[in-house]
């Protein structure tokens, strides 16, 4: 089990904390696997009523680790089009199927899966420093985690397009107006606010809570289908010269040269 994910259970709440602040809490394979294991265990554990996702070091998450992207880009796409089995996709596939409420506490950057994870959460609290970004297209990729559906369900098509295709950062205030976070709270009250809401949920009649949530989340099958469609396109794009250039440029700390990459340079 990686030390970069801390799992704590408190009063019926499973707290999943990202502890890789030196890399802005970018998610690696072992981190995704640890989160998947925690979710699977909680589904079988009646003592757990809900989950809280929280970052550390003033960052929620800088998204998927770009070193992992580059490693996958250097591997040929599989012929079934579903892509290489990856802990990230295994984790993402679980999200629409989780039966217990998910809450996120967001301070600082929430990039890529750091934002699309929020679109699966039932409650999201953020600090004034929160910034939600999905720079998929700038990496030569497309949106994931079913956000083709969840983004527009939560904030409507124009804002979903702006976030996903333009890659526009959403401040905490903008995300609040757009309806993708519930409240903006001071940094020193963030965790307490999320935990208070989580414990309120944990104290409710469990069967009624689970039934209510299930009825509110009618489109989970459509989201699961979309995750597979997105994964297929993602996998094709992942091996494109432009995506490889974007990953390499980030790691070499230089701007990407997409025109050169297209020419095969
Ligand atoms: N994958 C791998 N490493 C990452 C990372 C990621 N997604 N995000 C940040 N890091 C690493 C940096 O490489 C750097 O490592 P180093 O100290 O060994 O050089 C460290 O985290 C700190 O990041 P740095 O870029 O120096 O901090 P910053 O404050 O200048 O910028 C970000 C922070 C998050 C804006 C910037 O790192 C970034 O754009 N990251 C990529 C985000 C992204 O595109 N994610 C994928 C979405 S699909």
PDB file of C-alpha atoms and ligand atoms in Angstrom:
ATOM      1  CA  UNK A   1       0.000   0.000   0.000  1.00  0.00           C
ATOM      2  CA  UNK A   2       1.430   3.386  -1.012  1.00  0.00           C
ATOM      3  CA  UNK A   3       2.099   6.007   1.668  1.00  0.00           C
ATOM      4  CA  UNK A   4       0.845   8.663  -0.747  1.00  0.00           C
ATOM      5  CA  UNK A   5      -2.777   7.845   0.039  1.00  0.00           C
ATOM      6  CA  UNK A   6      -3.839   7.970   3.673  1.00  0.00           C
ATOM      7  CA  UNK A   7      -7.047   6.199   4.637  1.00  0.00           C
ATOM      8  CA  UNK A   8      -8.669   7.039   7.962  1.00  0.00           C
ATOM      9  CA  UNK A   9     -12.070   6.016   9.253  1.00  0.00           C
ATOM     10  CA  UNK A  10     -13.772   8.337  11.718  1.00  0.00           C
ATOM     11  CA  UNK A  11     -17.374   8.123  12.959  1.00  0.00           C
ATOM     12  CA  UNK A  12     -18.595   6.252   9.866  1.00  0.00           C
ATOM     13  CA  UNK A  13     -16.649   8.482   7.444  1.00  0.00           C
ATOM     14  CA  UNK A  14     -13.804   7.184   5.264  1.00  0.00           C
ATOM     15  CA  UNK A  15     -11.286   9.989   4.706  1.00  0.00           C
ATOM     16  CA  UNK A  16      -9.107   9.515   1.603  1.00  0.00           C
ATOM     17  CA  UNK A  17      -6.226  11.988   1.751  1.00  0.00           C
ATOM     18  CA  UNK A  18      -3.709  12.609  -1.050  1.00  0.00           C
ATOM     19  CA  UNK A  19      -0.192  12.883   0.400  1.00  0.00           C
ATOM     20  CA  UNK A  20       2.088  13.677  -2.533  1.00  0.00           C
ATOM     21  CA  UNK A  21       2.316  17.415  -2.082  1.00  0.00           C
ATOM     22  CA  UNK A  22       5.878  17.619  -3.509  1.00  0.00           C
ATOM     23  CA  UNK A  23       4.361  16.539  -6.855  1.00  0.00           C
ATOM     24  CA  UNK A  24       1.190  18.589  -6.325  1.00  0.00           C
ATOM     25  CA  UNK A  25      -0.667  15.373  -5.398  1.00  0.00           C
ATOM     26  CA  UNK A  26      -0.505  14.094  -9.009  1.00  0.00           C
ATOM     27  CA  UNK A  27      -2.016  10.594  -9.007  1.00  0.00           C
ATOM     28  CA  UNK A  28       0.203   7.591  -9.762  1.00  0.00           C
ATOM     29  CA  UNK A  29      -0.905   4.006 -10.460  1.00  0.00           C
ATOM     30  CA  UNK A  30      -0.351   2.906  -6.832  1.00  0.00           C
ATOM     31  CA  UNK A  31      -2.395   5.897  -5.604  1.00  0.00           C
ATOM     32  CA  UNK A  32      -5.326   4.983  -7.880  1.00  0.00           C
ATOM     33  CA  UNK A  33      -5.072   1.342  -6.750  1.00  0.00           C
ATOM     34  CA  UNK A  34      -5.081   2.360  -3.078  1.00  0.00           C
ATOM     35  CA  UNK A  35      -8.219   4.470  -3.654  1.00  0.00           C
ATOM     36  CA  UNK A  36      -9.938   1.641  -5.545  1.00  0.00           C
ATOM     37  CA  UNK A  37      -9.128  -0.795  -2.725  1.00  0.00           C
ATOM     38  CA  UNK A  38     -10.470   1.643  -0.125  1.00  0.00           C
ATOM     39  CA  UNK A  39     -13.700   2.098  -2.084  1.00  0.00           C
ATOM     40  CA  UNK A  40     -14.157  -1.655  -2.583  1.00  0.00           C
ATOM     41  CA  UNK A  41     -13.571  -2.342   1.116  1.00  0.00           C
ATOM     42  CA  UNK A  42     -16.003   0.386   2.152  1.00  0.00           C
ATOM     43  CA  UNK A  43     -18.753  -0.957  -0.097  1.00  0.00           C
ATOM     44  CA  UNK A  44     -18.654  -4.162   1.980  1.00  0.00           C
ATOM     45  CA  UNK A  45     -18.302  -2.400   5.325  1.00  0.00           C
ATOM     46  CA  UNK A  46     -21.563  -1.268   6.914  1.00  0.00           C
ATOM     47  CA  UNK A  47     -19.626   0.808   9.401  1.00  0.00           C
ATOM     48  CA  UNK A  48     -18.720   3.236   6.597  1.00  0.00           C
ATOM     49  CA  UNK A  49     -21.472   5.591   5.439  1.00  0.00           C
ATOM     50  CA  UNK A  50     -19.588   7.998   3.159  1.00  0.00           C
ATOM     51  CA  UNK A  51     -16.240   9.129   1.784  1.00  0.00           C
ATOM     52  CA  UNK A  52     -14.320  12.385   2.010  1.00  0.00           C
ATOM     53  CA  UNK A  53     -11.579  13.131  -0.557  1.00  0.00           C
ATOM     54  CA  UNK A  54      -9.050  15.734   0.565  1.00  0.00           C
ATOM     55  CA  UNK A  55      -5.635  16.960  -0.615  1.00  0.00           C
ATOM     56  CA  UNK A  56      -2.623  18.241   1.305  1.00  0.00           C
ATOM     57  CA  UNK A  57      -0.063  21.034   1.123  1.00  0.00           C
ATOM     58  CA  UNK A  58      -2.523  23.551  -0.290  1.00  0.00           C
ATOM     59  CA  UNK A  59      -3.280  21.414  -3.364  1.00  0.00           C
ATOM     60  CA  UNK A  60      -6.149  19.052  -4.139  1.00  0.00           C
ATOM     61  CA  UNK A  61      -4.548  17.240  -7.101  1.00  0.00           C
ATOM     62  CA  UNK A  62      -2.600  18.148 -10.261  1.00  0.00           C
ATOM     63  CA  UNK A  63      -4.301  15.235 -12.008  1.00  0.00           C
ATOM     64  CA  UNK A  64      -2.827  12.128 -13.523  1.00  0.00           C
ATOM     65  CA  UNK A  65       0.950  11.806 -13.204  1.00  0.00           C
ATOM     66  CA  UNK A  66       2.350  12.906 -16.562  1.00  0.00           C
ATOM     67  CA  UNK A  67       5.283  10.467 -16.270  1.00  0.00           C
ATOM     68  CA  UNK A  68       2.685   7.675 -16.308  1.00  0.00           C
ATOM     69  CA  UNK A  69       1.011   9.278 -19.341  1.00  0.00           C
ATOM     70  CA  UNK A  70       4.350   9.301 -21.174  1.00  0.00           C
ATOM     71  CA  UNK A  71       5.060   5.662 -20.287  1.00  0.00           C
ATOM     72  CA  UNK A  72       1.631   4.669 -21.629  1.00  0.00           C
ATOM     73  CA  UNK A  73       2.114   6.825 -24.752  1.00  0.00           C
ATOM     74  CA  UNK A  74       5.288   4.918 -25.525  1.00  0.00           C
ATOM     75  CA  UNK A  75       3.338   1.643 -25.479  1.00  0.00           C
ATOM     76  CA  UNK A  76       1.350   0.669 -28.554  1.00  0.00           C
ATOM     77  CA  UNK A  77      -2.426   0.918 -28.181  1.00  0.00           C
ATOM     78  CA  UNK A  78      -4.129  -2.446 -27.704  1.00  0.00           C
ATOM     79  CA  UNK A  79      -6.193  -3.777 -30.581  1.00  0.00           C
ATOM     80  CA  UNK A  80      -9.473  -4.008 -28.647  1.00  0.00           C
ATOM     81  CA  UNK A  81      -9.450  -0.216 -28.445  1.00  0.00           C
ATOM     82  CA  UNK A  82     -10.177  -0.275 -24.728  1.00  0.00           C
ATOM     83  CA  UNK A  83      -6.631   0.639 -23.944  1.00  0.00           C
ATOM     84  CA  UNK A  84      -4.027  -0.756 -21.648  1.00  0.00           C
ATOM     85  CA  UNK A  85      -5.468  -1.881 -18.314  1.00  0.00           C
ATOM     86  CA  UNK A  86      -4.564   0.971 -16.048  1.00  0.00           C
ATOM     87  CA  UNK A  87      -5.205   1.587 -12.369  1.00  0.00           C
ATOM     88  CA  UNK A  88      -6.547   5.021 -13.326  1.00  0.00           C
ATOM     89  CA  UNK A  89      -9.274   3.561 -15.531  1.00  0.00           C
ATOM     90  CA  UNK A  90     -10.087   0.923 -12.897  1.00  0.00           C
ATOM     91  CA  UNK A  91     -10.589   3.714 -10.361  1.00  0.00           C
ATOM     92  CA  UNK A  92     -12.605   5.879 -12.761  1.00  0.00           C
ATOM     93  CA  UNK A  93     -14.886   2.949 -13.654  1.00  0.00           C
ATOM     94  CA  UNK A  94     -15.787   2.588  -9.973  1.00  0.00           C
ATOM     95  CA  UNK A  95     -16.891   6.198  -9.534  1.00  0.00           C
ATOM     96  CA  UNK A  96     -20.432   6.004 -11.006  1.00  0.00           C
ATOM     97  CA  UNK A  97     -20.980   2.704  -9.163  1.00  0.00           C
ATOM     98  CA  UNK A  98     -20.071   3.873  -5.648  1.00  0.00           C
ATOM     99  CA  UNK A  99     -23.208   3.480  -3.526  1.00  0.00           C
ATOM    100  CA  UNK A 100     -22.183   5.740  -0.630  1.00  0.00           C
ATOM    101  CA  UNK A 101     -22.046   9.541  -0.722  1.00  0.00           C
ATOM    102  CA  UNK A 102     -18.759  11.136  -1.746  1.00  0.00           C
ATOM    103  CA  UNK A 103     -17.654  14.531  -0.460  1.00  0.00           C
ATOM    104  CA  UNK A 104     -14.639  16.541  -1.601  1.00  0.00           C
ATOM    105  CA  UNK A 105     -12.704  19.210   0.265  1.00  0.00           C
ATOM    106  CA  UNK A 106     -10.717  21.244  -2.262  1.00  0.00           C
ATOM    107  CA  UNK A 107      -7.912  23.654  -1.478  1.00  0.00           C
ATOM    108  CA  UNK A 108      -5.759  25.033  -4.305  1.00  0.00           C
ATOM    109  CA  UNK A 109      -5.389  23.319  -7.663  1.00  0.00           C
ATOM    110  CA  UNK A 110      -7.770  20.625  -8.862  1.00  0.00           C
ATOM    111  CA  UNK A 111      -6.561  19.625 -12.342  1.00  0.00           C
ATOM    112  CA  UNK A 112      -7.766  16.923 -14.733  1.00  0.00           C
ATOM    113  CA  UNK A 113      -9.042  13.997 -12.643  1.00  0.00           C
ATOM    114  CA  UNK A 114      -8.722  16.424  -9.710  1.00  0.00           C
ATOM    115  CA  UNK A 115     -11.720  18.216 -11.238  1.00  0.00           C
ATOM    116  CA  UNK A 116     -13.566  15.350 -12.950  1.00  0.00           C
ATOM    117  CA  UNK A 117     -13.577  13.436  -9.638  1.00  0.00           C
ATOM    118  CA  UNK A 118     -15.508  16.375  -8.134  1.00  0.00           C
ATOM    119  CA  UNK A 119     -18.221  15.905 -10.760  1.00  0.00           C
ATOM    120  CA  UNK A 120     -18.967  12.500  -9.172  1.00  0.00           C
ATOM    121  CA  UNK A 121     -19.107  13.879  -5.642  1.00  0.00           C
ATOM    122  CA  UNK A 122     -22.352  14.593  -3.822  1.00  0.00           C
ATOM    123  CA  UNK A 123     -20.999  17.579  -1.919  1.00  0.00           C
ATOM    124  CA  UNK A 124     -17.964  19.728  -2.743  1.00  0.00           C
ATOM    125  CA  UNK A 125     -16.471  22.363  -0.436  1.00  0.00           C
ATOM    126  CA  UNK A 126     -13.630  24.596  -1.605  1.00  0.00           C
ATOM    127  CA  UNK A 127     -11.397  27.369  -0.307  1.00  0.00           C
ATOM    128  CA  UNK A 128     -11.077  30.778  -2.031  1.00  0.00           C
ATOM    129  CA  UNK A 129      -7.739  29.506  -3.431  1.00  0.00           C
ATOM    130  CA  UNK A 130      -9.362  26.607  -5.284  1.00  0.00           C
ATOM    131  CA  UNK A 131      -8.854  26.530  -9.047  1.00  0.00           C
ATOM    132  CA  UNK A 132     -10.518  23.856 -11.172  1.00  0.00           C
ATOM    133  CA  UNK A 133      -8.907  23.093 -14.539  1.00  0.00           C
ATOM    134  CA  UNK A 134      -9.224  20.426 -17.207  1.00  0.00           C
ATOM    135  CA  UNK A 135      -6.330  21.011 -19.662  1.00  0.00           C
ATOM    136  CA  UNK A 136      -6.983  17.737 -21.514  1.00  0.00           C
ATOM    137  CA  UNK A 137      -6.997  19.245 -24.999  1.00  0.00           C
ATOM    138  CA  UNK A 138      -3.726  21.108 -24.382  1.00  0.00           C
ATOM    139  CA  UNK A 139      -2.180  17.703 -23.655  1.00  0.00           C
ATOM    140  CA  UNK A 140      -3.538  16.305 -26.933  1.00  0.00           C
ATOM    141  CA  UNK A 141      -6.127  14.295 -24.968  1.00  0.00           C
ATOM    142  CA  UNK A 142      -9.843  14.502 -24.279  1.00  0.00           C
ATOM    143  CA  UNK A 143     -11.989  14.575 -21.160  1.00  0.00           C
ATOM    144  CA  UNK A 144     -12.370  11.451 -18.994  1.00  0.00           C
ATOM    145  CA  UNK A 145     -14.259  10.000 -16.024  1.00  0.00           C
ATOM    146  CA  UNK A 146     -17.597  10.458 -17.775  1.00  0.00           C
ATOM    147  CA  UNK A 147     -17.217  14.245 -17.666  1.00  0.00           C
ATOM    148  CA  UNK A 148     -18.693  14.444 -21.200  1.00  0.00           C
ATOM    149  CA  UNK A 149     -21.940  13.871 -19.304  1.00  0.00           C
ATOM    150  CA  UNK A 150     -21.287  14.964 -15.724  1.00  0.00           C
ATOM    151  CA  UNK A 151     -19.885  18.413 -16.596  1.00  0.00           C
ATOM    152  CA  UNK A 152     -22.910  19.460 -18.583  1.00  0.00           C
ATOM    153  CA  UNK A 153     -25.404  17.810 -16.227  1.00  0.00           C
ATOM    154  CA  UNK A 154     -23.960  19.881 -13.417  1.00  0.00           C
ATOM    155  CA  UNK A 155     -23.347  23.227 -15.122  1.00  0.00           C
ATOM    156  CA  UNK A 156     -24.959  23.189 -18.582  1.00  0.00           C
ATOM    157  CA  UNK A 157     -23.345  22.857 -22.014  1.00  0.00           C
ATOM    158  CA  UNK A 158     -21.832  26.349 -22.471  1.00  0.00           C
ATOM    159  CA  UNK A 159     -19.908  26.244 -19.211  1.00  0.00           C
ATOM    160  CA  UNK A 160     -18.978  22.575 -19.691  1.00  0.00           C
ATOM    161  CA  UNK A 161     -17.556  23.429 -23.139  1.00  0.00           C
ATOM    162  CA  UNK A 162     -15.678  26.401 -21.723  1.00  0.00           C
ATOM    163  CA  UNK A 163     -14.118  24.281 -18.997  1.00  0.00           C
ATOM    164  CA  UNK A 164     -13.337  21.212 -21.108  1.00  0.00           C
ATOM    165  CA  UNK A 165     -12.594  22.515 -24.613  1.00  0.00           C
ATOM    166  CA  UNK A 166     -11.290  25.997 -23.865  1.00  0.00           C
ATOM    167  CA  UNK A 167      -9.519  24.686 -20.758  1.00  0.00           C
ATOM    168  CA  UNK A 168     -10.656  27.783 -18.858  1.00  0.00           C
ATOM    169  CA  UNK A 169      -9.737  27.669 -15.136  1.00  0.00           C
ATOM    170  CA  UNK A 170     -12.735  28.021 -12.830  1.00  0.00           C
ATOM    171  CA  UNK A 171     -12.075  29.924  -9.606  1.00  0.00           C
ATOM    172  CA  UNK A 172     -13.899  28.884  -6.442  1.00  0.00           C
ATOM    173  CA  UNK A 173     -16.412  31.713  -6.978  1.00  0.00           C
ATOM    174  CA  UNK A 174     -17.016  30.734 -10.610  1.00  0.00           C
ATOM    175  CA  UNK A 175     -17.387  27.061  -9.673  1.00  0.00           C
ATOM    176  CA  UNK A 176     -19.884  28.059  -6.985  1.00  0.00           C
ATOM    177  CA  UNK A 177     -21.911  30.102  -9.488  1.00  0.00           C
ATOM    178  CA  UNK A 178     -21.706  27.247 -12.001  1.00  0.00           C
ATOM    179  CA  UNK A 179     -23.161  24.859  -9.403  1.00  0.00           C
ATOM    180  CA  UNK A 180     -20.233  22.440  -9.211  1.00  0.00           C
ATOM    181  CA  UNK A 181     -19.285  23.287  -5.646  1.00  0.00           C
ATOM    182  CA  UNK A 182     -21.587  23.753  -2.669  1.00  0.00           C
ATOM    183  CA  UNK A 183     -19.776  26.407  -0.671  1.00  0.00           C
ATOM    184  CA  UNK A 184     -16.560  28.407  -0.424  1.00  0.00           C
ATOM    185  CA  UNK A 185     -15.070  28.234   3.066  1.00  0.00           C
ATOM    186  CA  UNK A 186     -11.843  29.575   4.627  1.00  0.00           C
ATOM    187  CA  UNK A 187      -8.895  27.171   4.376  1.00  0.00           C
ATOM    188  CA  UNK A 188      -8.742  26.652   8.141  1.00  0.00           C
ATOM    189  CA  UNK A 189     -12.384  25.507   8.152  1.00  0.00           C
ATOM    190  CA  UNK A 190     -12.306  23.324   5.023  1.00  0.00           C
ATOM    191  CA  UNK A 191     -11.725  19.905   6.562  1.00  0.00           C
ATOM    192  CA  UNK A 192     -14.045  20.590   9.510  1.00  0.00           C
ATOM    193  CA  UNK A 193     -16.825  21.697   7.127  1.00  0.00           C
ATOM    194  CA  UNK A 194     -16.501  18.567   4.978  1.00  0.00           C
ATOM    195  CA  UNK A 195     -16.323  16.306   8.046  1.00  0.00           C
ATOM    196  CA  UNK A 196     -19.348  17.958   9.639  1.00  0.00           C
ATOM    197  CA  UNK A 197     -21.442  17.325   6.520  1.00  0.00           C
ATOM    198  CA  UNK A 198     -20.086  13.773   6.236  1.00  0.00           C
ATOM    199  CA  UNK A 199     -20.917  12.985   9.869  1.00  0.00           C
ATOM    200  CA  UNK A 200     -24.405  14.429   9.441  1.00  0.00           C
ATOM    201  CA  UNK A 201     -24.904  12.037   6.523  1.00  0.00           C
ATOM    202  CA  UNK A 202     -23.406   9.136   8.505  1.00  0.00           C
ATOM    203  CA  UNK A 203     -25.916   9.766  11.322  1.00  0.00           C
ATOM    204  CA  UNK A 204     -28.950   9.556   9.013  1.00  0.00           C
ATOM    205  CA  UNK A 205     -31.051   6.403   8.610  1.00  0.00           C
ATOM    206  CA  UNK A 206     -28.710   4.470   6.310  1.00  0.00           C
ATOM    207  CA  UNK A 207     -31.233   2.702   4.104  1.00  0.00           C
ATOM    208  CA  UNK A 208     -33.138   5.925   3.444  1.00  0.00           C
ATOM    209  CA  UNK A 209     -29.890   7.751   2.637  1.00  0.00           C
ATOM    210  CA  UNK A 210     -28.711   5.099   0.193  1.00  0.00           C
ATOM    211  CA  UNK A 211     -32.117   4.849  -1.480  1.00  0.00           C
ATOM    212  CA  UNK A 212     -32.467   8.615  -1.809  1.00  0.00           C
ATOM    213  CA  UNK A 213     -28.991   8.916  -3.337  1.00  0.00           C
ATOM    214  CA  UNK A 214     -29.601   6.031  -5.754  1.00  0.00           C
ATOM    215  CA  UNK A 215     -32.792   7.703  -7.000  1.00  0.00           C
ATOM    216  CA  UNK A 216     -31.036  11.048  -7.397  1.00  0.00           C
ATOM    217  CA  UNK A 217     -28.281   9.454  -9.509  1.00  0.00           C
ATOM    218  CA  UNK A 218     -30.351   7.936 -12.278  1.00  0.00           C
ATOM    219  CA  UNK A 219     -27.766   8.375 -15.028  1.00  0.00           C
ATOM    220  CA  UNK A 220     -24.978   6.200 -13.596  1.00  0.00           C
ATOM    221  CA  UNK A 221     -25.296   3.578 -16.369  1.00  0.00           C
ATOM    222  CA  UNK A 222     -25.028   6.234 -19.070  1.00  0.00           C
ATOM    223  CA  UNK A 223     -21.964   7.628 -17.284  1.00  0.00           C
ATOM    224  CA  UNK A 224     -20.359   4.165 -17.165  1.00  0.00           C
ATOM    225  CA  UNK A 225     -20.957   3.773 -20.914  1.00  0.00           C
ATOM    226  CA  UNK A 226     -19.453   7.205 -21.541  1.00  0.00           C
ATOM    227  CA  UNK A 227     -16.362   6.329 -19.481  1.00  0.00           C
ATOM    228  CA  UNK A 228     -15.712   3.438 -21.885  1.00  0.00           C
ATOM    229  CA  UNK A 229     -16.281   5.619 -24.964  1.00  0.00           C
ATOM    230  CA  UNK A 230     -13.960   8.302 -23.607  1.00  0.00           C
ATOM    231  CA  UNK A 231     -11.345   5.673 -22.680  1.00  0.00           C
ATOM    232  CA  UNK A 232     -11.313   4.363 -26.244  1.00  0.00           C
ATOM    233  CA  UNK A 233     -10.733   7.823 -27.714  1.00  0.00           C
ATOM    234  CA  UNK A 234      -8.262   8.681 -24.945  1.00  0.00           C
ATOM    235  CA  UNK A 235      -6.192   5.618 -25.707  1.00  0.00           C
ATOM    236  CA  UNK A 236      -5.986   6.466 -29.413  1.00  0.00           C
ATOM    237  CA  UNK A 237      -4.994  10.054 -28.678  1.00  0.00           C
ATOM    238  CA  UNK A 238      -2.542   9.026 -25.954  1.00  0.00           C
ATOM    239  CA  UNK A 239      -0.129   7.636 -28.574  1.00  0.00           C
ATOM    240  CA  UNK A 240      -0.420  10.614 -30.958  1.00  0.00           C
ATOM    241  CA  UNK A 241       2.734  12.663 -31.699  1.00  0.00           C
ATOM    242  CA  UNK A 242       1.048  15.763 -30.237  1.00  0.00           C
ATOM    243  CA  UNK A 243       0.243  14.091 -26.930  1.00  0.00           C
ATOM    244  CA  UNK A 244       3.752  12.673 -26.661  1.00  0.00           C
ATOM    245  CA  UNK A 245       5.136  16.156 -27.346  1.00  0.00           C
ATOM    246  CA  UNK A 246       2.860  17.699 -24.682  1.00  0.00           C
ATOM    247  CA  UNK A 247       3.950  15.163 -22.018  1.00  0.00           C
ATOM    248  CA  UNK A 248       7.648  15.429 -22.921  1.00  0.00           C
ATOM    249  CA  UNK A 249       7.522  19.242 -22.989  1.00  0.00           C
ATOM    250  CA  UNK A 250       5.928  19.350 -19.521  1.00  0.00           C
ATOM    251  CA  UNK A 251       8.567  17.048 -18.066  1.00  0.00           C
ATOM    252  CA  UNK A 252      11.363  18.973 -19.818  1.00  0.00           C
ATOM    253  CA  UNK A 253       9.825  22.237 -18.493  1.00  0.00           C
ATOM    254  CA  UNK A 254       9.497  23.842 -21.946  1.00  0.00           C
ATOM    255  CA  UNK A 255       6.567  24.938 -24.126  1.00  0.00           C
ATOM    256  CA  UNK A 256       5.273  22.232 -26.506  1.00  0.00           C
ATOM    257  CA  UNK A 257       5.938  22.493 -30.260  1.00  0.00           C
ATOM    258  CA  UNK A 258       2.876  20.775 -31.743  1.00  0.00           C
ATOM    259  CA  UNK A 259       3.658  21.790 -35.356  1.00  0.00           C
ATOM    260  CA  UNK A 260       7.081  20.121 -35.145  1.00  0.00           C
ATOM    261  CA  UNK A 261       5.511  17.032 -33.538  1.00  0.00           C
ATOM    262  CA  UNK A 262       2.993  16.789 -36.429  1.00  0.00           C
ATOM    263  CA  UNK A 263       5.833  16.992 -38.951  1.00  0.00           C
ATOM    264  CA  UNK A 264       7.429  14.085 -37.110  1.00  0.00           C
ATOM    265  CA  UNK A 265      10.308  16.175 -35.747  1.00  0.00           C
TER     266      UNK A 265
HETATM  267  N1  LIG B   1       2.438  14.797 -13.187  1.00  0.00           N
HETATM  268  C1  LIG B   1       3.706  14.632 -12.777  1.00  0.00           C
HETATM  269  N2  LIG B   1       4.377  15.566 -12.059  1.00  0.00           N
HETATM  270  C2  LIG B   1       3.714  16.687 -11.758  1.00  0.00           C
HETATM  271  C3  LIG B   1       2.384  16.933 -12.158  1.00  0.00           C
HETATM  272  C4  LIG B   1       1.747  15.924 -12.899  1.00  0.00           C
HETATM  273  N3  LIG B   1       0.464  16.035 -13.296  1.00  0.00           N
HETATM  274  N4  LIG B   1       2.005  18.160 -11.722  1.00  0.00           N
HETATM  275  C5  LIG B   1       3.070  18.662 -11.053  1.00  0.00           C
HETATM  276  N5  LIG B   1       4.094  17.782 -11.081  1.00  0.00           N
HETATM  277  C6  LIG B   1       5.405  17.908 -10.470  1.00  0.00           C
HETATM  278  C7  LIG B   1       6.316  18.833 -11.291  1.00  0.00           C
HETATM  279  O1  LIG B   1       6.935  18.120 -12.370  1.00  0.00           O
HETATM  280  C8  LIG B   1       7.313  19.273 -10.236  1.00  0.00           C
HETATM  281  O2  LIG B   1       8.223  18.228 -10.037  1.00  0.00           O
HETATM  282  P1  LIG B   1       9.799  18.574  -9.759  1.00  0.00           P
HETATM  283  O3  LIG B   1       9.801  19.349  -8.475  1.00  0.00           O
HETATM  284  O4  LIG B   1      10.437  17.215  -9.642  1.00  0.00           O
HETATM  285  O5  LIG B   1      10.267  19.392 -10.941  1.00  0.00           O
HETATM  286  C9  LIG B   1       6.450  19.362  -8.976  1.00  0.00           C
HETATM  287  O6  LIG B   1       5.293  18.561  -9.214  1.00  0.00           O
HETATM  288  C10 LIG B   1       5.982  20.769  -8.675  1.00  0.00           C
HETATM  289  O7  LIG B   1       5.325  21.264  -9.834  1.00  0.00           O
HETATM  290  P2  LIG B   1       5.707  22.668 -10.534  1.00  0.00           P
HETATM  291  O8  LIG B   1       5.262  22.604 -11.963  1.00  0.00           O
HETATM  292  O9  LIG B   1       7.143  22.987 -10.274  1.00  0.00           O
HETATM  293  O10 LIG B   1       4.780  23.655  -9.676  1.00  0.00           O
HETATM  294  P3  LIG B   1       4.036  24.963 -10.165  1.00  0.00           P
HETATM  295  O11 LIG B   1       3.427  25.545  -8.928  1.00  0.00           O
HETATM  296  O12 LIG B   1       4.941  25.823 -10.993  1.00  0.00           O
HETATM  297  O13 LIG B   1       2.881  24.442 -11.139  1.00  0.00           O
HETATM  298  C11 LIG B   1       1.032  23.029 -11.792  1.00  0.00           C
HETATM  299  C12 LIG B   1       1.906  23.563 -10.630  1.00  0.00           C
HETATM  300  C13 LIG B   1       0.146  21.956 -11.184  1.00  0.00           C
HETATM  301  C14 LIG B   1       0.218  24.176 -12.393  1.00  0.00           C
HETATM  302  C15 LIG B   1       1.941  22.429 -12.881  1.00  0.00           C
HETATM  303  O14 LIG B   1       2.832  21.510 -12.257  1.00  0.00           O
HETATM  304  C16 LIG B   1       1.157  21.675 -13.935  1.00  0.00           C
HETATM  305  O15 LIG B   1       0.669  22.293 -14.872  1.00  0.00           O
HETATM  306  N6  LIG B   1       1.089  20.341 -13.802  1.00  0.00           N
HETATM  307  C17 LIG B   1       0.458  19.496 -14.802  1.00  0.00           C
HETATM  308  C18 LIG B   1      -1.036  19.483 -14.648  1.00  0.00           C
HETATM  309  C19 LIG B   1      -1.664  18.604 -15.707  1.00  0.00           C
HETATM  310  O16 LIG B   1      -1.639  18.902 -16.887  1.00  0.00           O
HETATM  311  N7  LIG B   1      -2.204  17.455 -15.258  1.00  0.00           N
HETATM  312  C20 LIG B   1      -2.792  16.465 -16.102  1.00  0.00           C
HETATM  313  C21 LIG B   1      -4.214  16.792 -16.331  1.00  0.00           C
HETATM  314  S1  LIG B   1      -4.991  15.646 -17.436  1.00  0.00           S
END
